[in-house]
PDB file of C-alpha atoms in Angstrom:
ATOM      1  CA  MET M   1       0.000   0.000   0.000  1.00  0.00           C
ATOM      2  CA  ASP M   2       1.505   3.352  -1.003  1.00  0.00           C
ATOM      3  CA  SER M   3       1.703   6.287   1.403  1.00  0.00           C
ATOM      4  CA  PHE M   4      -1.371   8.011  -0.050  1.00  0.00           C
ATOM      5  CA  ALA M   5      -3.454   4.840   0.303  1.00  0.00           C
ATOM      6  CA  ARG M   6      -2.277   4.487   3.928  1.00  0.00           C
ATOM      7  CA  HIS M   7      -3.207   8.134   4.549  1.00  0.00           C
ATOM      8  CA  ILE M   8      -6.703   7.675   3.094  1.00  0.00           C
ATOM      9  CA  HIS M   9      -7.191   4.534   5.183  1.00  0.00           C
ATOM     10  CA  LEU M  10      -6.213   6.567   8.262  1.00  0.00           C
ATOM     11  CA  MET M  11      -8.690   9.276   7.225  1.00  0.00           C
ATOM     12  CA  ALA M  12     -11.489   6.699   6.919  1.00  0.00           C
ATOM     13  CA  ARG M  13     -10.782   5.375  10.423  1.00  0.00           C
ATOM     14  CA  TYR M  14     -10.430   8.876  11.865  1.00  0.00           C
ATOM     15  CA  ASN M  15     -13.626   9.954  10.100  1.00  0.00           C
ATOM     16  CA  ALA M  16     -15.664   7.157  11.720  1.00  0.00           C
ATOM     17  CA  TRP M  17     -14.237   8.005  15.148  1.00  0.00           C
ATOM     18  CA  ALA M  18     -14.852  11.760  14.729  1.00  0.00           C
ATOM     19  CA  ASN M  19     -18.433  11.196  13.593  1.00  0.00           C
ATOM     20  CA  GLU M  20     -19.142   8.916  16.558  1.00  0.00           C
ATOM     21  CA  THR M  21     -17.494  11.357  18.973  1.00  0.00           C
ATOM     22  CA  LEU M  22     -19.569  14.243  17.601  1.00  0.00           C
ATOM     23  CA  LEU M  23     -22.763  12.187  17.775  1.00  0.00           C
ATOM     24  CA  ASP M  24     -21.988  11.317  21.422  1.00  0.00           C
ATOM     25  CA  ALA M  25     -21.881  15.056  22.146  1.00  0.00           C
ATOM     26  CA  ILE M  26     -25.155  15.675  20.306  1.00  0.00           C
ATOM     27  CA  ALA M  27     -26.778  12.817  22.234  1.00  0.00           C
ATOM     28  CA  ALA M  28     -25.879  14.597  25.501  1.00  0.00           C
ATOM     29  CA  LEU M  29     -27.966  17.627  24.484  1.00  0.00           C
ATOM     30  CA  GLU M  30     -31.674  18.130  24.978  1.00  0.00           C
ATOM     31  CA  PRO M  31     -33.446  16.218  22.151  1.00  0.00           C
ATOM     32  CA  ALA M  32     -34.822  19.439  20.618  1.00  0.00           C
ATOM     33  CA  ALA M  33     -31.270  20.741  20.063  1.00  0.00           C
ATOM     34  CA  TRP M  34     -30.776  18.251  17.187  1.00  0.00           C
ATOM     35  CA  ALA M  35     -33.228  20.045  14.893  1.00  0.00           C
ATOM     36  CA  ALA M  36     -33.156  23.539  16.416  1.00  0.00           C
ATOM     37  CA  PRO M  37     -32.519  26.205  13.756  1.00  0.00           C
ATOM     38  CA  ARG M  38     -29.234  27.943  14.516  1.00  0.00           C
ATOM     39  CA  GLY M  39     -28.485  29.938  11.391  1.00  0.00           C
ATOM     40  CA  ALA M  40     -25.954  27.439  10.039  1.00  0.00           C
ATOM     41  CA  PHE M  41     -25.604  26.944   6.284  1.00  0.00           C
ATOM     42  CA  PHE M  42     -27.743  23.784   6.541  1.00  0.00           C
ATOM     43  CA  GLY M  43     -29.831  25.295   9.348  1.00  0.00           C
ATOM     44  CA  SER M  44     -29.254  22.936  12.255  1.00  0.00           C
ATOM     45  CA  MET M  45     -27.156  20.054  13.508  1.00  0.00           C
ATOM     46  CA  MET M  46     -29.708  17.746  11.876  1.00  0.00           C
ATOM     47  CA  GLY M  47     -29.455  19.560   8.540  1.00  0.00           C
ATOM     48  CA  THR M  48     -25.658  19.676   8.564  1.00  0.00           C
ATOM     49  CA  MET M  49     -25.164  16.064   9.617  1.00  0.00           C
ATOM     50  CA  ASN M  50     -27.711  14.903   7.041  1.00  0.00           C
ATOM     51  CA  HIS M  51     -25.831  16.894   4.398  1.00  0.00           C
ATOM     52  CA  LEU M  52     -22.703  14.916   5.266  1.00  0.00           C
ATOM     53  CA  LEU M  53     -24.591  11.641   4.974  1.00  0.00           C
ATOM     54  CA  VAL M  54     -26.098  12.689   1.634  1.00  0.00           C
ATOM     55  CA  GLY M  55     -22.662  13.699   0.372  1.00  0.00           C
ATOM     56  CA  ASP M  56     -21.043  10.452   1.463  1.00  0.00           C
ATOM     57  CA  ARG M  57     -23.792   8.350  -0.069  1.00  0.00           C
ATOM     58  CA  ALA M  58     -23.534  10.268  -3.335  1.00  0.00           C
ATOM     59  CA  TRP M  59     -19.727  10.087  -3.470  1.00  0.00           C
ATOM     60  CA  PHE M  60     -19.525   6.402  -2.621  1.00  0.00           C
ATOM     61  CA  SER M  61     -22.297   5.650  -5.116  1.00  0.00           C
ATOM     62  CA  ARG M  62     -20.245   7.446  -7.769  1.00  0.00           C
ATOM     63  CA  MET M  63     -17.076   5.641  -6.711  1.00  0.00           C
ATOM     64  CA  SER M  64     -18.717   2.222  -6.828  1.00  0.00           C
ATOM     65  CA  GLY M  65     -20.571   2.990 -10.068  1.00  0.00           C
ATOM     66  CA  THR M  66     -24.028   2.513  -8.562  1.00  0.00           C
ATOM     67  CA  PRO M  67     -26.932   4.879  -9.229  1.00  0.00           C
ATOM     68  CA  TYR M  68     -28.407   6.954  -6.458  1.00  0.00           C
ATOM     69  CA  PRO M  69     -32.059   7.593  -7.390  1.00  0.00           C
ATOM     70  CA  TRP M  70     -32.874   8.543  -3.795  1.00  0.00           C
ATOM     71  CA  PHE M  71     -30.956  11.829  -4.214  1.00  0.00           C
ATOM     72  CA  THR M  72     -33.110  14.978  -4.260  1.00  0.00           C
ATOM     73  CA  GLY M  73     -30.592  17.616  -3.161  1.00  0.00           C
ATOM     74  CA  LEU M  74     -27.615  18.401  -0.972  1.00  0.00           C
ATOM     75  CA  ASP M  75     -29.934  19.702   1.759  1.00  0.00           C
ATOM     76  CA  GLN M  76     -32.026  16.525   1.802  1.00  0.00           C
ATOM     77  CA  ILE M  77     -33.036  15.241   5.234  1.00  0.00           C
ATOM     78  CA  LEU M  78     -32.587  11.482   5.103  1.00  0.00           C
ATOM     79  CA  HIS M  79     -33.235  10.969   8.823  1.00  0.00           C
ATOM     80  CA  ALA M  80     -34.987  13.522  11.027  1.00  0.00           C
ATOM     81  CA  ASP M  81     -34.941  11.212  14.045  1.00  0.00           C
ATOM     82  CA  PHE M  82     -31.559  11.335  15.801  1.00  0.00           C
ATOM     83  CA  ALA M  83     -31.428   7.604  16.642  1.00  0.00           C
ATOM     84  CA  ASP M  84     -32.274   6.688  13.042  1.00  0.00           C
ATOM     85  CA  PHE M  85     -29.662   9.121  11.772  1.00  0.00           C
ATOM     86  CA  ARG M  86     -27.008   7.744  14.111  1.00  0.00           C
ATOM     87  CA  GLN M  87     -27.620   4.201  12.895  1.00  0.00           C
ATOM     88  CA  ALA M  88     -27.453   5.317   9.247  1.00  0.00           C
ATOM     89  CA  ARG M  89     -24.230   7.265   9.920  1.00  0.00           C
ATOM     90  CA  ARG M  90     -22.640   4.211  11.531  1.00  0.00           C
ATOM     91  CA  GLN M  91     -23.642   2.074   8.558  1.00  0.00           C
ATOM     92  CA  MET M  92     -22.178   4.620   6.135  1.00  0.00           C
ATOM     93  CA  ASP M  93     -18.930   4.782   8.090  1.00  0.00           C
ATOM     94  CA  GLU M  94     -18.716   0.974   7.994  1.00  0.00           C
ATOM     95  CA  THR M  95     -19.262   1.130   4.227  1.00  0.00           C
ATOM     96  CA  ILE M  96     -16.523   3.730   3.877  1.00  0.00           C
ATOM     97  CA  LEU M  97     -14.127   1.640   5.964  1.00  0.00           C
ATOM     98  CA  SER M  98     -14.781  -1.413   3.803  1.00  0.00           C
ATOM     99  CA  LEU M  99     -14.641   0.384   0.436  1.00  0.00           C
ATOM    100  CA  VAL M 100     -11.645   2.675   0.918  1.00  0.00           C
ATOM    101  CA  PRO M 101      -9.035  -0.113   0.761  1.00  0.00           C
ATOM    102  CA  THR M 102     -10.535  -1.325  -2.539  1.00  0.00           C
ATOM    103  CA  LEU M 103     -10.516   2.038  -4.329  1.00  0.00           C
ATOM    104  CA  PRO M 104      -7.790   3.148  -6.728  1.00  0.00           C
ATOM    105  CA  THR M 105      -5.553   6.034  -5.767  1.00  0.00           C
ATOM    106  CA  ASP M 106      -4.281   6.682  -9.293  1.00  0.00           C
ATOM    107  CA  GLY M 107      -6.159   7.641 -12.435  1.00  0.00           C
ATOM    108  CA  ASP M 108      -9.420   9.525 -12.701  1.00  0.00           C
ATOM    109  CA  LEU M 109     -13.007   9.064 -11.567  1.00  0.00           C
ATOM    110  CA  SER M 110     -15.644   9.928 -14.172  1.00  0.00           C
ATOM    111  CA  TYR M 111     -19.069  10.777 -12.774  1.00  0.00           C
ATOM    112  CA  VAL M 112     -22.018  13.119 -13.125  1.00  0.00           C
ATOM    113  CA  ASN M 113     -22.268  15.776 -10.402  1.00  0.00           C
ATOM    114  CA  SER M 114     -25.398  16.796  -8.485  1.00  0.00           C
ATOM    115  CA  LYS M 115     -26.257  19.329 -11.229  1.00  0.00           C
ATOM    116  CA  GLY M 116     -26.078  16.673 -13.955  1.00  0.00           C
ATOM    117  CA  VAL M 117     -22.729  17.827 -15.352  1.00  0.00           C
ATOM    118  CA  PRO M 118     -20.187  15.134 -16.319  1.00  0.00           C
ATOM    119  CA  GLN M 119     -16.917  15.416 -14.397  1.00  0.00           C
ATOM    120  CA  VAL M 120     -13.490  13.782 -14.533  1.00  0.00           C
ATOM    121  CA  VAL M 121     -11.460  14.208 -11.331  1.00  0.00           C
ATOM    122  CA  PRO M 122      -8.304  12.444 -10.136  1.00  0.00           C
ATOM    123  CA  TRP M 123      -9.058   9.740  -7.558  1.00  0.00           C
ATOM    124  CA  ARG M 124      -6.606  11.353  -5.148  1.00  0.00           C
ATOM    125  CA  VAL M 125      -8.543  14.623  -5.260  1.00  0.00           C
ATOM    126  CA  VAL M 126     -11.907  12.884  -4.849  1.00  0.00           C
ATOM    127  CA  LEU M 127     -10.729  10.835  -1.871  1.00  0.00           C
ATOM    128  CA  GLY M 128      -9.097  13.849  -0.253  1.00  0.00           C
ATOM    129  CA  HIS M 129     -12.248  15.891  -0.836  1.00  0.00           C
ATOM    130  CA  VAL M 130     -14.552  13.355   0.808  1.00  0.00           C
ATOM    131  CA  PHE M 131     -12.666  13.522   4.102  1.00  0.00           C
ATOM    132  CA  ASN M 132     -11.970  17.261   3.921  1.00  0.00           C
ATOM    133  CA  HIS M 133     -15.707  17.831   3.359  1.00  0.00           C
ATOM    134  CA  GLN M 134     -16.497  15.836   6.486  1.00  0.00           C
ATOM    135  CA  THR M 135     -14.011  17.817   8.569  1.00  0.00           C
ATOM    136  CA  HIS M 136     -15.356  21.125   7.251  1.00  0.00           C
ATOM    137  CA  HIS M 137     -18.963  20.424   8.199  1.00  0.00           C
ATOM    138  CA  ARG M 138     -18.154  18.642  11.461  1.00  0.00           C
ATOM    139  CA  GLY M 139     -16.453  21.914  12.429  1.00  0.00           C
ATOM    140  CA  GLN M 140     -19.739  23.718  11.826  1.00  0.00           C
ATOM    141  CA  VAL M 141     -21.613  21.222  14.015  1.00  0.00           C
ATOM    142  CA  HIS M 142     -18.899  21.604  16.644  1.00  0.00           C
ATOM    143  CA  THR M 143     -19.764  25.302  16.822  1.00  0.00           C
ATOM    144  CA  LEU M 144     -23.494  24.541  16.997  1.00  0.00           C
ATOM    145  CA  ILE M 145     -22.851  22.220  19.952  1.00  0.00           C
ATOM    146  CA  SER M 146     -21.001  25.003  21.773  1.00  0.00           C
ATOM    147  CA  GLN M 147     -23.989  27.297  21.104  1.00  0.00           C
ATOM    148  CA  SER M 148     -26.140  24.667  22.817  1.00  0.00           C
ATOM    149  CA  GLY M 149     -24.399  25.162  26.127  1.00  0.00           C
ATOM    150  CA  ILE M 150     -21.979  22.239  26.384  1.00  0.00           C
ATOM    151  CA  GLU M 151     -18.280  21.928  25.688  1.00  0.00           C
ATOM    152  CA  PRO M 152     -17.827  20.238  22.296  1.00  0.00           C
ATOM    153  CA  PRO M 153     -15.356  17.359  22.206  1.00  0.00           C
ATOM    154  CA  PRO M 154     -11.885  17.728  20.704  1.00  0.00           C
ATOM    155  CA  LEU M 155     -11.899  16.264  17.191  1.00  0.00           C
ATOM    156  CA  ASP M 156      -8.410  17.075  15.951  1.00  0.00           C
ATOM    157  CA  LEU M 157      -6.608  14.204  14.271  1.00  0.00           C
ATOM    158  CA  LEU M 158      -3.992  14.391  17.016  1.00  0.00           C
ATOM    159  CA  TYR M 159      -6.690  13.242  19.482  1.00  0.00           C
ATOM    160  CA  PHE M 160      -7.616  10.178  17.417  1.00  0.00           C
ATOM    161  CA  PRO M 161      -6.971   7.422  19.970  1.00  0.00           C
ATOM    162  CA  HIS M 162      -6.694   4.474  17.610  1.00  0.00           C
ATOM    163  CA  GLY M 163      -3.249   5.097  16.173  1.00  0.00           C
ATOM    164  CA  TRP M 164      -1.992   6.668  13.019  1.00  0.00           C
ATOM    165  CA  ASP M 165      -0.667   3.551  11.326  1.00  0.00           C
ATOM    166  CA  ALA M 166      -2.902   1.957   8.730  1.00  0.00           C
TER     167      ALA M 166
END
């Protein structure tokens, strides 16, 4: 496994841990905090976390060459109920962990974006984007948690307790 593949495998493991850690913090809040509008780009913790799930499902559908007819938009709410969402997020993270080692790290991925426009992007950029996208929006949810009155958990890669070796 080359160094980029090892890095992406680390990102997949870190991603699952960071999502679970963030969801633990959300679970500690009052139930209404999940869907409370807070002025975020996707409105709430529920909207932002669902956006991440939509994005991951779309990207991994593209990467595996499977259609995604369920897709209606990047702001789609797949799971309004927190417990249902958490289960779906865990399943997606398991899918990511199982697929990442099988994906190429060289060459290009050809796909059609959410606006119907054909794209050709290097695999390395796509894989980097998927995990950068997660980090970006988890940071937004991190802020929303702090607005809810509790200390959000540290999510930096340096805090990932499961080791950096693939």
